[in-house]
Amino acid sequence: MLKNKTIVLGITGGIAAYKAVDLASKLTQAGARVEVVMTEAATNFVTPLTLRNITHRQVVTDMFESNSEWSEEHIALAEAAAAVIIAPATANTIARLATGIADNMLGTVVLATKSPVIIAPAMNDVMYANTVTQKNIAKLKSRGFTFIEPEHGRLASGKMGKGRLPDTATIIKAIEKALGQKQDLTGKRIVVTAGGTREPIDPVRHIGNRSSGKMGYALAEAARDRGAKVTLVSANVTLEEPSGIEIIKVKTAAEMKRSVSGAVKKADALIMAAAVADYQPEAMAKAKIKKGKQDMTLKLVKTPDILGEVKGKFLRVGFAAESENIISNAKKKLTEKKLDLIVANDITKSDSGFDADTNRVVIIDKKGKAEKLPLLSKREAAERILDMVKGLIN
Ligand code: CTP
């Protein structure tokens, strides 16, 4: 898989930079054309000469004044790269990439490439765990970057902690995975809904639910990475906005219905991962409702059933958040809403459903065939759902 592929290897200034020498060597042995880009700090840990001898290619560093020739070169590198791997990546480099700073060769190559970027952080455990670093990582993940988690072990400080660069084999596996990214949804248009609707009672209060939007966002990002053109109708989430996806923000079920109706016109599939309120207050009070002496009754009326009412020739995928009789309740919804697929999840477990990063789902098709998936990350569950969607779209 690596044979004749151009792999840009970014090396930044951390003690683990010496391990990048082994990575460069193994990638070269596997037949890849390894283009090394070192930050100036990295050259304090390993020499460009070592890497040049291993890769048999020029090594790009920031040690020379940049001129037009260089700038053409790194744009060419960015275009030629089948993948960019940064190993080790310091907290500083991750922060620069997260803000799009391109004042060195590596930053420019990353900004200019359309290929997968894989980042292997290695640093002191406290720096890694710092919320700033974690926020930067989350931001880059939402832009489609792949991260290889650092390992727990002895760090340069002598302390034990999470921050070690994983071994070469693990990094190569991640590169191969990125190179093998399926592009099986290229040209398909997919509309995904995410989050939970809020139905206003008055200007300050609403009826809402606990949906975080993570499952819907994972689906949208996975579909984007597989080549689909994605519209994400997003209700009340606090997640980082992914790039390369059209995002329509809505608040209420009625707004969601309007946006979905517009978005599905040319769509191949609608995946309704959002938790839509079934009822809304009959009317929203214009002013804040004041506390009275008596109890109060709120009259609720039904919201539109989006999946049931939006018409068109696209594939319909629903979600069923259930707390009991999961399969039979989900099957009932599948039939009633005339769906092609329904994804049922058990919301009573802490590792699946609302706000969890993992999910335990059962995917049921029109014929009633149920595929029970193990506990997976929401991204992995999304990939499995899309595998089914892909089979049905064609
Ligand atoms: N859904 C919808 N419009 C609504 C309510 C739900 O399109 N007004 C969609 C959800 O996005 C989900 C599926 O229908 O994909 C099932 O949602 P769920 O709330 O589990 O089912 P309901 O039909 O609302 O049934 P209940 O709340 O009674 O379980």
Coordinates of N, CA, C and O and ligand atoms in Angstrom, one line a residue, residues 272-278 303-307 317-322 333 337, ligand 1:
M272 N -31.8 10.7 10.1 CA -32.3 11.5 11.2 C -31.8 11.0 12.5 O -32.4 10.2 13.2
A273 N -30.6 11.6 12.9 CA -30.0 11.2 14.2 C -30.5 12.2 15.3 O -30.2 11.9 16.5
A274 N -31.1 13.2 14.9 CA -31.6 14.2 15.9 C -32.7 13.7 16.8 O -33.5 12.9 16.4
A275 N -32.7 14.2 18.0 CA -33.8 13.9 18.9 C -34.7 15.0 18.8 O -34.5 16.1 19.2
V276 N -35.8 14.7 18.1 CA -36.8 15.8 17.8 C -37.9 15.7 18.9 O -38.4 14.6 19.2
A277 N -38.3 16.9 19.4 CA -39.3 16.9 20.4 C -40.6 16.4 19.7 O -40.9 16.7 18.6
D278 N -41.4 15.6 20.5 CA -42.7 15.2 19.9 C -43.8 16.2 20.2 O -44.8 16.2 19.5
T303 N -45.6 18.2 17.4 CA -44.7 18.8 16.5 C -44.9 18.0 15.2 O -45.4 16.9 15.2
P304 N -44.4 18.5 14.0 CA -44.4 17.8 12.8 C -43.5 16.5 12.9 O -42.5 16.6 13.5
D305 N -43.9 15.4 12.4 CA -43.1 14.2 12.3 C -42.2 14.4 11.1 O -42.7 14.1 10.0
I306 N -41.0 14.7 11.2 CA -40.2 15.1 10.1 C -40.0 13.9 9.2 O -40.2 13.9 8.0
L307 N -39.5 12.8 9.7 CA -39.3 11.6 8.9 C -40.5 11.1 8.2 O -40.5 10.7 7.1
V317 N -33.3 6.9 6.9 CA -32.7 6.2 8.0 C -33.2 7.0 9.3 O -33.0 8.2 9.5
G318 N -33.8 6.2 10.2 CA -34.2 6.8 11.5 C -33.4 6.3 12.6 O -32.7 5.3 12.5
F319 N -33.5 6.9 13.8 CA -32.9 6.4 15.0 C -34.0 6.2 16.0 O -35.1 6.9 15.9
A320 N -33.9 5.2 16.8 CA -34.8 5.0 17.8 C -34.1 4.9 19.2 O -33.3 4.0 19.4
A321 N -34.4 5.9 20.0 CA -33.8 6.0 21.3 C -34.8 5.3 22.2 O -35.9 5.8 22.4
E322 N -34.4 4.1 22.7 CA -35.4 3.4 23.5 C -34.8 3.0 24.9 O -33.6 2.9 25.1
K333 N -41.4 1.5 14.7 CA -41.1 2.8 14.1 C -40.7 2.7 12.7 O -41.1 3.5 11.8
K337 N -43.0 4.7 10.1 CA -42.4 5.8 9.4 C -41.9 5.5 8.0 O -41.3 6.3 7.3
Ligands
CTP1 N1 -38.4 12.0 14.4 C1 -38.9 12.9 13.5 N2 -39.8 13.9 13.8 C2 -40.3 13.9 15.1 C3 -39.9 13.0 16.0 C4 -38.9 12.0 15.7 O1 -38.4 12.9 12.3 N3 -41.2 14.8 15.4 C5 -37.4 11.1 14.0 C6 -36.2 11.0 14.9 O2 -35.2 11.9 14.4 C7 -35.8 9.6 14.8 C8 -37.1 8.8 14.6 O3 -38.0 9.8 14.1 O4 -34.9 9.3 13.7 C9 -37.6 8.2 15.9 O5 -37.6 9.1 16.9 P1 -38.1 8.8 18.4 O6 -38.3 10.1 19.1 O7 -37.4 7.7 19.0 O8 -39.5 8.3 18.0 P2 -40.9 8.8 18.1 O9 -41.6 8.5 16.8 O10 -40.9 10.2 18.5 O11 -41.6 7.9 19.2 P3 -41.4 7.9 20.8 O12 -40.9 9.3 21.3 O13 -42.8 7.7 21.3 O14 -40.5 6.8 21.2

